[in-house]
């Protein structure tokens, strides 16, 4: 048997957003004649938070409470019940996120540049590498060099990540780090107040210049504050 449902991707306060009803995901009568305080909260259709222009307009007009994985209900009356039952929770989160947007930053360093740096700055690593290249070393030397380089990479990346965070967190209200993947040494989301947005962006730009061409800083935003819901 096929199962159908209503998928919701976020919530706004209609008192702060004046948008046409067709852009919203509303149970009948919810927008026009709110019968309950909870009905100031309105669910958004999934496309609203993925279409860049609409999403930007929403965030400029007021606070958006995104639902990281969305939620599915059986019908519009179920949507109404969710909003009514969790009014205080949703309203509190909207107030917490008021006037803020999310920026997500990923950072990586060129692997070859990092390896060159380690061989230049670590006497032990450089010595092991020279012994291996001479052909006179023990067969165990490559393993020893690999372990040493791995430790150096981790230590240096931890230090780099801490430096990036220290440079940017002063411009953010909050931050959420996640597991970096691939060649990245940092994956972090910042909750930035609109009043600090220009300062944050300027600081990120200055940091990218300071780190140089061997580094890649990829900043995504402004976004609905998915990481802080």
PDB file of C-alpha atoms in Angstrom:
ATOM      1  CA  UNK A   1       0.000   0.000   0.000  1.00  0.00           C
ATOM      2  CA  UNK A   2       1.368   3.398  -0.945  1.00  0.00           C
ATOM      3  CA  UNK A   3       1.851   5.901   1.882  1.00  0.00           C
ATOM      4  CA  UNK A   4       1.579   9.608   1.200  1.00  0.00           C
ATOM      5  CA  UNK A   5       2.396  12.503   3.484  1.00  0.00           C
ATOM      6  CA  UNK A   6       3.212  16.172   3.845  1.00  0.00           C
ATOM      7  CA  UNK A   7       6.922  17.015   4.036  1.00  0.00           C
ATOM      8  CA  UNK A   8       7.934  20.185   5.902  1.00  0.00           C
ATOM      9  CA  UNK A   9      11.417  21.708   5.759  1.00  0.00           C
ATOM     10  CA  UNK A  10      11.229  24.670   8.103  1.00  0.00           C
ATOM     11  CA  UNK A  11       9.140  27.043  10.189  1.00  0.00           C
ATOM     12  CA  UNK A  12       8.700  30.815  10.207  1.00  0.00           C
ATOM     13  CA  UNK A  13       6.680  33.286  12.244  1.00  0.00           C
ATOM     14  CA  UNK A  14       4.098  34.789   9.878  1.00  0.00           C
ATOM     15  CA  UNK A  15       4.053  37.921  12.002  1.00  0.00           C
ATOM     16  CA  UNK A  16       7.588  38.571  10.740  1.00  0.00           C
ATOM     17  CA  UNK A  17       7.133  37.301   7.163  1.00  0.00           C
ATOM     18  CA  UNK A  18       4.628  38.667   4.689  1.00  0.00           C
ATOM     19  CA  UNK A  19       4.632  36.154   1.846  1.00  0.00           C
ATOM     20  CA  UNK A  20       1.940  34.927  -0.562  1.00  0.00           C
ATOM     21  CA  UNK A  21       0.081  31.897   0.704  1.00  0.00           C
ATOM     22  CA  UNK A  22       1.094  29.831  -2.355  1.00  0.00           C
ATOM     23  CA  UNK A  23       4.749  30.042  -1.282  1.00  0.00           C
ATOM     24  CA  UNK A  24       4.002  28.515   2.107  1.00  0.00           C
ATOM     25  CA  UNK A  25       2.878  25.107   3.276  1.00  0.00           C
ATOM     26  CA  UNK A  26      -0.285  25.943   5.177  1.00  0.00           C
ATOM     27  CA  UNK A  27      -3.219  23.949   6.482  1.00  0.00           C
ATOM     28  CA  UNK A  28      -6.554  25.459   5.362  1.00  0.00           C
ATOM     29  CA  UNK A  29      -7.407  28.598   7.315  1.00  0.00           C
ATOM     30  CA  UNK A  30      -4.121  28.663   9.185  1.00  0.00           C
ATOM     31  CA  UNK A  31      -2.835  31.858   7.648  1.00  0.00           C
ATOM     32  CA  UNK A  32      -5.997  33.836   7.052  1.00  0.00           C
ATOM     33  CA  UNK A  33      -7.725  33.469  10.428  1.00  0.00           C
ATOM     34  CA  UNK A  34      -5.356  32.096  13.090  1.00  0.00           C
ATOM     35  CA  UNK A  35      -7.510  30.413  15.751  1.00  0.00           C
ATOM     36  CA  UNK A  36      -4.655  29.739  18.199  1.00  0.00           C
ATOM     37  CA  UNK A  37      -1.396  31.482  19.217  1.00  0.00           C
ATOM     38  CA  UNK A  38       0.490  28.535  17.756  1.00  0.00           C
ATOM     39  CA  UNK A  39      -0.771  29.393  14.312  1.00  0.00           C
ATOM     40  CA  UNK A  40       1.611  32.337  14.026  1.00  0.00           C
ATOM     41  CA  UNK A  41       4.100  29.538  13.230  1.00  0.00           C
ATOM     42  CA  UNK A  42       3.978  28.415   9.611  1.00  0.00           C
ATOM     43  CA  UNK A  43       5.659  25.363   8.013  1.00  0.00           C
ATOM     44  CA  UNK A  44       7.643  25.773   4.806  1.00  0.00           C
ATOM     45  CA  UNK A  45       7.676  23.531   1.776  1.00  0.00           C
ATOM     46  CA  UNK A  46      11.029  21.769   1.173  1.00  0.00           C
ATOM     47  CA  UNK A  47      11.863  23.838  -1.911  1.00  0.00           C
ATOM     48  CA  UNK A  48      11.681  27.068   0.064  1.00  0.00           C
ATOM     49  CA  UNK A  49      15.037  26.430   1.757  1.00  0.00           C
ATOM     50  CA  UNK A  50      16.832  25.150  -1.314  1.00  0.00           C
ATOM     51  CA  UNK A  51      15.858  27.825  -3.820  1.00  0.00           C
ATOM     52  CA  UNK A  52      18.534  30.450  -3.224  1.00  0.00           C
ATOM     53  CA  UNK A  53      16.530  33.567  -4.047  1.00  0.00           C
ATOM     54  CA  UNK A  54      13.494  32.643  -1.976  1.00  0.00           C
ATOM     55  CA  UNK A  55      15.631  31.442   0.923  1.00  0.00           C
ATOM     56  CA  UNK A  56      17.611  34.686   0.916  1.00  0.00           C
ATOM     57  CA  UNK A  57      14.408  36.719   0.848  1.00  0.00           C
ATOM     58  CA  UNK A  58      12.992  34.758   3.749  1.00  0.00           C
ATOM     59  CA  UNK A  59      16.091  35.262   5.885  1.00  0.00           C
ATOM     60  CA  UNK A  60      16.204  38.962   5.059  1.00  0.00           C
ATOM     61  CA  UNK A  61      12.571  39.342   6.114  1.00  0.00           C
ATOM     62  CA  UNK A  62      12.837  37.472   9.419  1.00  0.00           C
ATOM     63  CA  UNK A  63      14.108  34.389  11.219  1.00  0.00           C
ATOM     64  CA  UNK A  64      13.836  30.951   9.606  1.00  0.00           C
ATOM     65  CA  UNK A  65      13.827  27.828  11.758  1.00  0.00           C
ATOM     66  CA  UNK A  66      15.072  25.076   9.428  1.00  0.00           C
ATOM     67  CA  UNK A  67      14.381  21.427  10.124  1.00  0.00           C
ATOM     68  CA  UNK A  68      17.601  19.536   9.420  1.00  0.00           C
ATOM     69  CA  UNK A  69      15.882  16.435   8.087  1.00  0.00           C
ATOM     70  CA  UNK A  70      12.405  17.844   7.659  1.00  0.00           C
ATOM     71  CA  UNK A  71       9.364  16.091   9.072  1.00  0.00           C
ATOM     72  CA  UNK A  72       6.556  14.206   7.382  1.00  0.00           C
ATOM     73  CA  UNK A  73       2.932  14.238   8.460  1.00  0.00           C
ATOM     74  CA  UNK A  74      -0.110  12.427   7.122  1.00  0.00           C
ATOM     75  CA  UNK A  75      -2.240  15.509   6.438  1.00  0.00           C
ATOM     76  CA  UNK A  76      -2.636  19.224   7.102  1.00  0.00           C
ATOM     77  CA  UNK A  77      -4.442  18.688  10.409  1.00  0.00           C
ATOM     78  CA  UNK A  78      -1.399  16.772  11.658  1.00  0.00           C
ATOM     79  CA  UNK A  79       0.740  19.764  10.736  1.00  0.00           C
ATOM     80  CA  UNK A  80      -1.534  21.979  12.827  1.00  0.00           C
ATOM     81  CA  UNK A  81      -1.239  19.613  15.814  1.00  0.00           C
ATOM     82  CA  UNK A  82       2.563  19.566  15.624  1.00  0.00           C
ATOM     83  CA  UNK A  83       2.690  23.363  15.622  1.00  0.00           C
ATOM     84  CA  UNK A  84       0.255  23.611  18.516  1.00  0.00           C
ATOM     85  CA  UNK A  85       1.914  20.911  20.634  1.00  0.00           C
ATOM     86  CA  UNK A  86       5.419  22.319  20.176  1.00  0.00           C
ATOM     87  CA  UNK A  87       4.688  26.038  20.050  1.00  0.00           C
ATOM     88  CA  UNK A  88       6.925  26.952  22.978  1.00  0.00           C
ATOM     89  CA  UNK A  89       9.820  24.878  21.680  1.00  0.00           C
ATOM     90  CA  UNK A  90       9.678  26.275  18.155  1.00  0.00           C
ATOM     91  CA  UNK A  91       9.141  29.842  19.352  1.00  0.00           C
ATOM     92  CA  UNK A  92      12.095  29.635  21.735  1.00  0.00           C
ATOM     93  CA  UNK A  93      14.374  28.409  18.958  1.00  0.00           C
ATOM     94  CA  UNK A  94      13.166  31.174  16.625  1.00  0.00           C
ATOM     95  CA  UNK A  95      14.028  33.741  19.290  1.00  0.00           C
ATOM     96  CA  UNK A  96      17.447  32.175  19.835  1.00  0.00           C
ATOM     97  CA  UNK A  97      18.232  32.377  16.115  1.00  0.00           C
ATOM     98  CA  UNK A  98      16.686  35.815  15.617  1.00  0.00           C
ATOM     99  CA  UNK A  99      18.867  38.123  13.558  1.00  0.00           C
ATOM    100  CA  UNK A 100      21.385  35.372  12.738  1.00  0.00           C
ATOM    101  CA  UNK A 101      22.484  33.350   9.726  1.00  0.00           C
ATOM    102  CA  UNK A 102      24.800  30.386   9.343  1.00  0.00           C
ATOM    103  CA  UNK A 103      28.089  30.286   7.478  1.00  0.00           C
ATOM    104  CA  UNK A 104      29.780  26.944   6.910  1.00  0.00           C
ATOM    105  CA  UNK A 105      33.547  26.861   6.446  1.00  0.00           C
ATOM    106  CA  UNK A 106      35.741  24.042   5.188  1.00  0.00           C
ATOM    107  CA  UNK A 107      39.519  24.360   5.110  1.00  0.00           C
ATOM    108  CA  UNK A 108      42.240  22.287   3.480  1.00  0.00           C
ATOM    109  CA  UNK A 109      45.977  22.516   2.816  1.00  0.00           C
ATOM    110  CA  UNK A 110      47.738  21.249  -0.291  1.00  0.00           C
ATOM    111  CA  UNK A 111      49.176  17.826   0.611  1.00  0.00           C
ATOM    112  CA  UNK A 112      52.454  18.297  -1.262  1.00  0.00           C
ATOM    113  CA  UNK A 113      53.020  21.671   0.365  1.00  0.00           C
ATOM    114  CA  UNK A 114      52.350  20.192   3.798  1.00  0.00           C
ATOM    115  CA  UNK A 115      54.787  17.327   3.196  1.00  0.00           C
ATOM    116  CA  UNK A 116      57.477  19.744   2.023  1.00  0.00           C
ATOM    117  CA  UNK A 117      56.919  21.832   5.127  1.00  0.00           C
ATOM    118  CA  UNK A 118      57.305  18.821   7.395  1.00  0.00           C
ATOM    119  CA  UNK A 119      60.550  17.715   5.699  1.00  0.00           C
ATOM    120  CA  UNK A 120      61.928  21.241   5.925  1.00  0.00           C
ATOM    121  CA  UNK A 121      61.039  21.822   9.574  1.00  0.00           C
ATOM    122  CA  UNK A 122      61.442  18.345  11.141  1.00  0.00           C
ATOM    123  CA  UNK A 123      65.066  17.237  11.474  1.00  0.00           C
ATOM    124  CA  UNK A 124      63.954  13.702  12.285  1.00  0.00           C
ATOM    125  CA  UNK A 125      61.681  13.407   9.246  1.00  0.00           C
ATOM    126  CA  UNK A 126      64.299  14.901   6.968  1.00  0.00           C
ATOM    127  CA  UNK A 127      66.968  12.523   8.292  1.00  0.00           C
ATOM    128  CA  UNK A 128      64.788   9.468   7.771  1.00  0.00           C
ATOM    129  CA  UNK A 129      63.893  10.596   4.259  1.00  0.00           C
ATOM    130  CA  UNK A 130      67.548  11.090   3.349  1.00  0.00           C
ATOM    131  CA  UNK A 131      68.474   7.633   4.655  1.00  0.00           C
ATOM    132  CA  UNK A 132      65.710   6.038   2.610  1.00  0.00           C
ATOM    133  CA  UNK A 133      66.754   7.875  -0.529  1.00  0.00           C
ATOM    134  CA  UNK A 134      70.387   6.839  -0.070  1.00  0.00           C
ATOM    135  CA  UNK A 135      69.374   3.177  -0.234  1.00  0.00           C
ATOM    136  CA  UNK A 136      71.502   2.309   2.795  1.00  0.00           C
ATOM    137  CA  UNK A 137      68.769   2.399   5.406  1.00  0.00           C
ATOM    138  CA  UNK A 138      66.825  -0.329   7.171  1.00  0.00           C
ATOM    139  CA  UNK A 139      63.661  -1.699   5.526  1.00  0.00           C
ATOM    140  CA  UNK A 140      61.804  -0.416   8.591  1.00  0.00           C
ATOM    141  CA  UNK A 141      62.658   3.211   7.854  1.00  0.00           C
ATOM    142  CA  UNK A 142      59.747   3.868   5.434  1.00  0.00           C
ATOM    143  CA  UNK A 143      57.289   2.706   8.080  1.00  0.00           C
ATOM    144  CA  UNK A 144      58.957   4.891  10.708  1.00  0.00           C
ATOM    145  CA  UNK A 145      58.881   7.882   8.366  1.00  0.00           C
ATOM    146  CA  UNK A 146      55.226   7.268   7.525  1.00  0.00           C
ATOM    147  CA  UNK A 147      54.249   7.169  11.203  1.00  0.00           C
ATOM    148  CA  UNK A 148      56.238  10.308  11.941  1.00  0.00           C
ATOM    149  CA  UNK A 149      54.720  12.206   9.024  1.00  0.00           C
ATOM    150  CA  UNK A 150      51.223  11.113  10.040  1.00  0.00           C
ATOM    151  CA  UNK A 151      51.788  12.454  13.568  1.00  0.00           C
ATOM    152  CA  UNK A 152      53.202  15.699  12.201  1.00  0.00           C
ATOM    153  CA  UNK A 153      50.244  16.139   9.840  1.00  0.00           C
ATOM    154  CA  UNK A 154      47.736  15.637  12.655  1.00  0.00           C
ATOM    155  CA  UNK A 155      49.538  18.014  15.015  1.00  0.00           C
ATOM    156  CA  UNK A 156      49.892  20.718  12.383  1.00  0.00           C
ATOM    157  CA  UNK A 157      46.305  20.412  11.194  1.00  0.00           C
ATOM    158  CA  UNK A 158      45.011  20.589  14.763  1.00  0.00           C
ATOM    159  CA  UNK A 159      47.041  23.751  15.259  1.00  0.00           C
ATOM    160  CA  UNK A 160      45.806  25.229  11.986  1.00  0.00           C
ATOM    161  CA  UNK A 161      42.183  24.459  12.838  1.00  0.00           C
ATOM    162  CA  UNK A 162      42.557  26.117  16.240  1.00  0.00           C
ATOM    163  CA  UNK A 163      44.077  29.189  14.605  1.00  0.00           C
ATOM    164  CA  UNK A 164      41.253  29.516  12.082  1.00  0.00           C
ATOM    165  CA  UNK A 165      38.642  29.191  14.823  1.00  0.00           C
ATOM    166  CA  UNK A 166      40.389  31.759  17.009  1.00  0.00           C
ATOM    167  CA  UNK A 167      40.504  34.216  14.115  1.00  0.00           C
ATOM    168  CA  UNK A 168      36.784  33.959  13.297  1.00  0.00           C
ATOM    169  CA  UNK A 169      34.893  33.027  16.460  1.00  0.00           C
ATOM    170  CA  UNK A 170      35.038  36.562  17.829  1.00  0.00           C
ATOM    171  CA  UNK A 171      32.641  37.589  15.057  1.00  0.00           C
ATOM    172  CA  UNK A 172      30.154  34.748  15.712  1.00  0.00           C
ATOM    173  CA  UNK A 173      27.574  34.134  18.387  1.00  0.00           C
ATOM    174  CA  UNK A 174      28.155  30.380  18.323  1.00  0.00           C
ATOM    175  CA  UNK A 175      29.979  27.646  16.410  1.00  0.00           C
ATOM    176  CA  UNK A 176      29.496  23.957  15.680  1.00  0.00           C
ATOM    177  CA  UNK A 177      32.369  21.790  14.459  1.00  0.00           C
ATOM    178  CA  UNK A 178      31.791  18.592  12.496  1.00  0.00           C
ATOM    179  CA  UNK A 179      34.084  15.810  11.332  1.00  0.00           C
ATOM    180  CA  UNK A 180      36.339  17.025   8.534  1.00  0.00           C
ATOM    181  CA  UNK A 181      36.526  14.656   5.572  1.00  0.00           C
ATOM    182  CA  UNK A 182      38.857  14.117   2.649  1.00  0.00           C
ATOM    183  CA  UNK A 183      41.764  16.546   2.641  1.00  0.00           C
ATOM    184  CA  UNK A 184      39.979  19.048   4.891  1.00  0.00           C
ATOM    185  CA  UNK A 185      41.397  19.776   8.324  1.00  0.00           C
ATOM    186  CA  UNK A 186      38.393  21.826   9.425  1.00  0.00           C
ATOM    187  CA  UNK A 187      34.628  21.735   8.968  1.00  0.00           C
ATOM    188  CA  UNK A 188      32.760  24.246  11.105  1.00  0.00           C
ATOM    189  CA  UNK A 189      29.546  26.243  11.088  1.00  0.00           C
ATOM    190  CA  UNK A 190      29.318  29.735  12.560  1.00  0.00           C
ATOM    191  CA  UNK A 191      26.140  31.406  13.776  1.00  0.00           C
ATOM    192  CA  UNK A 192      26.674  35.025  12.768  1.00  0.00           C
ATOM    193  CA  UNK A 193      24.554  37.993  13.758  1.00  0.00           C
ATOM    194  CA  UNK A 194      23.530  40.168  10.839  1.00  0.00           C
ATOM    195  CA  UNK A 195      25.228  43.156  12.489  1.00  0.00           C
ATOM    196  CA  UNK A 196      28.557  41.256  12.480  1.00  0.00           C
ATOM    197  CA  UNK A 197      28.193  39.722   9.019  1.00  0.00           C
ATOM    198  CA  UNK A 198      30.444  42.190   7.187  1.00  0.00           C
ATOM    199  CA  UNK A 199      33.140  41.925   9.860  1.00  0.00           C
ATOM    200  CA  UNK A 200      32.987  38.131   9.729  1.00  0.00           C
ATOM    201  CA  UNK A 201      33.291  38.032   5.943  1.00  0.00           C
ATOM    202  CA  UNK A 202      36.139  40.529   5.989  1.00  0.00           C
ATOM    203  CA  UNK A 203      38.002  38.507   8.635  1.00  0.00           C
ATOM    204  CA  UNK A 204      37.597  35.311   6.603  1.00  0.00           C
ATOM    205  CA  UNK A 205      38.931  37.055   3.511  1.00  0.00           C
ATOM    206  CA  UNK A 206      41.939  38.425   5.412  1.00  0.00           C
ATOM    207  CA  UNK A 207      42.623  34.987   6.875  1.00  0.00           C
ATOM    208  CA  UNK A 208      42.599  33.376   3.428  1.00  0.00           C
ATOM    209  CA  UNK A 209      45.170  35.911   2.228  1.00  0.00           C
ATOM    210  CA  UNK A 210      47.310  35.373   5.316  1.00  0.00           C
ATOM    211  CA  UNK A 211      47.355  31.586   4.894  1.00  0.00           C
ATOM    212  CA  UNK A 212      48.328  31.840   1.247  1.00  0.00           C
ATOM    213  CA  UNK A 213      47.848  29.869  -1.943  1.00  0.00           C
ATOM    214  CA  UNK A 214      48.623  26.489  -0.371  1.00  0.00           C
ATOM    215  CA  UNK A 215      45.353  26.700   1.542  1.00  0.00           C
ATOM    216  CA  UNK A 216      41.745  26.457   0.413  1.00  0.00           C
ATOM    217  CA  UNK A 217      39.016  28.103   2.505  1.00  0.00           C
ATOM    218  CA  UNK A 218      35.505  27.376   1.188  1.00  0.00           C
ATOM    219  CA  UNK A 219      32.846  29.491   2.831  1.00  0.00           C
ATOM    220  CA  UNK A 220      29.161  28.782   2.179  1.00  0.00           C
ATOM    221  CA  UNK A 221      26.421  31.186   3.213  1.00  0.00           C
ATOM    222  CA  UNK A 222      24.405  32.924   4.320  1.00  0.00           C
ATOM    223  CA  UNK A 223      22.306  29.851   5.106  1.00  0.00           C
ATOM    224  CA  UNK A 224      19.367  29.052   7.371  1.00  0.00           C
ATOM    225  CA  UNK A 225      20.868  28.012  10.712  1.00  0.00           C
ATOM    226  CA  UNK A 226      20.605  24.237  10.228  1.00  0.00           C
ATOM    227  CA  UNK A 227      23.494  23.456  12.574  1.00  0.00           C
ATOM    228  CA  UNK A 228      22.013  25.396  15.499  1.00  0.00           C
ATOM    229  CA  UNK A 229      18.414  24.115  15.582  1.00  0.00           C
TER     230      UNK A 229
END
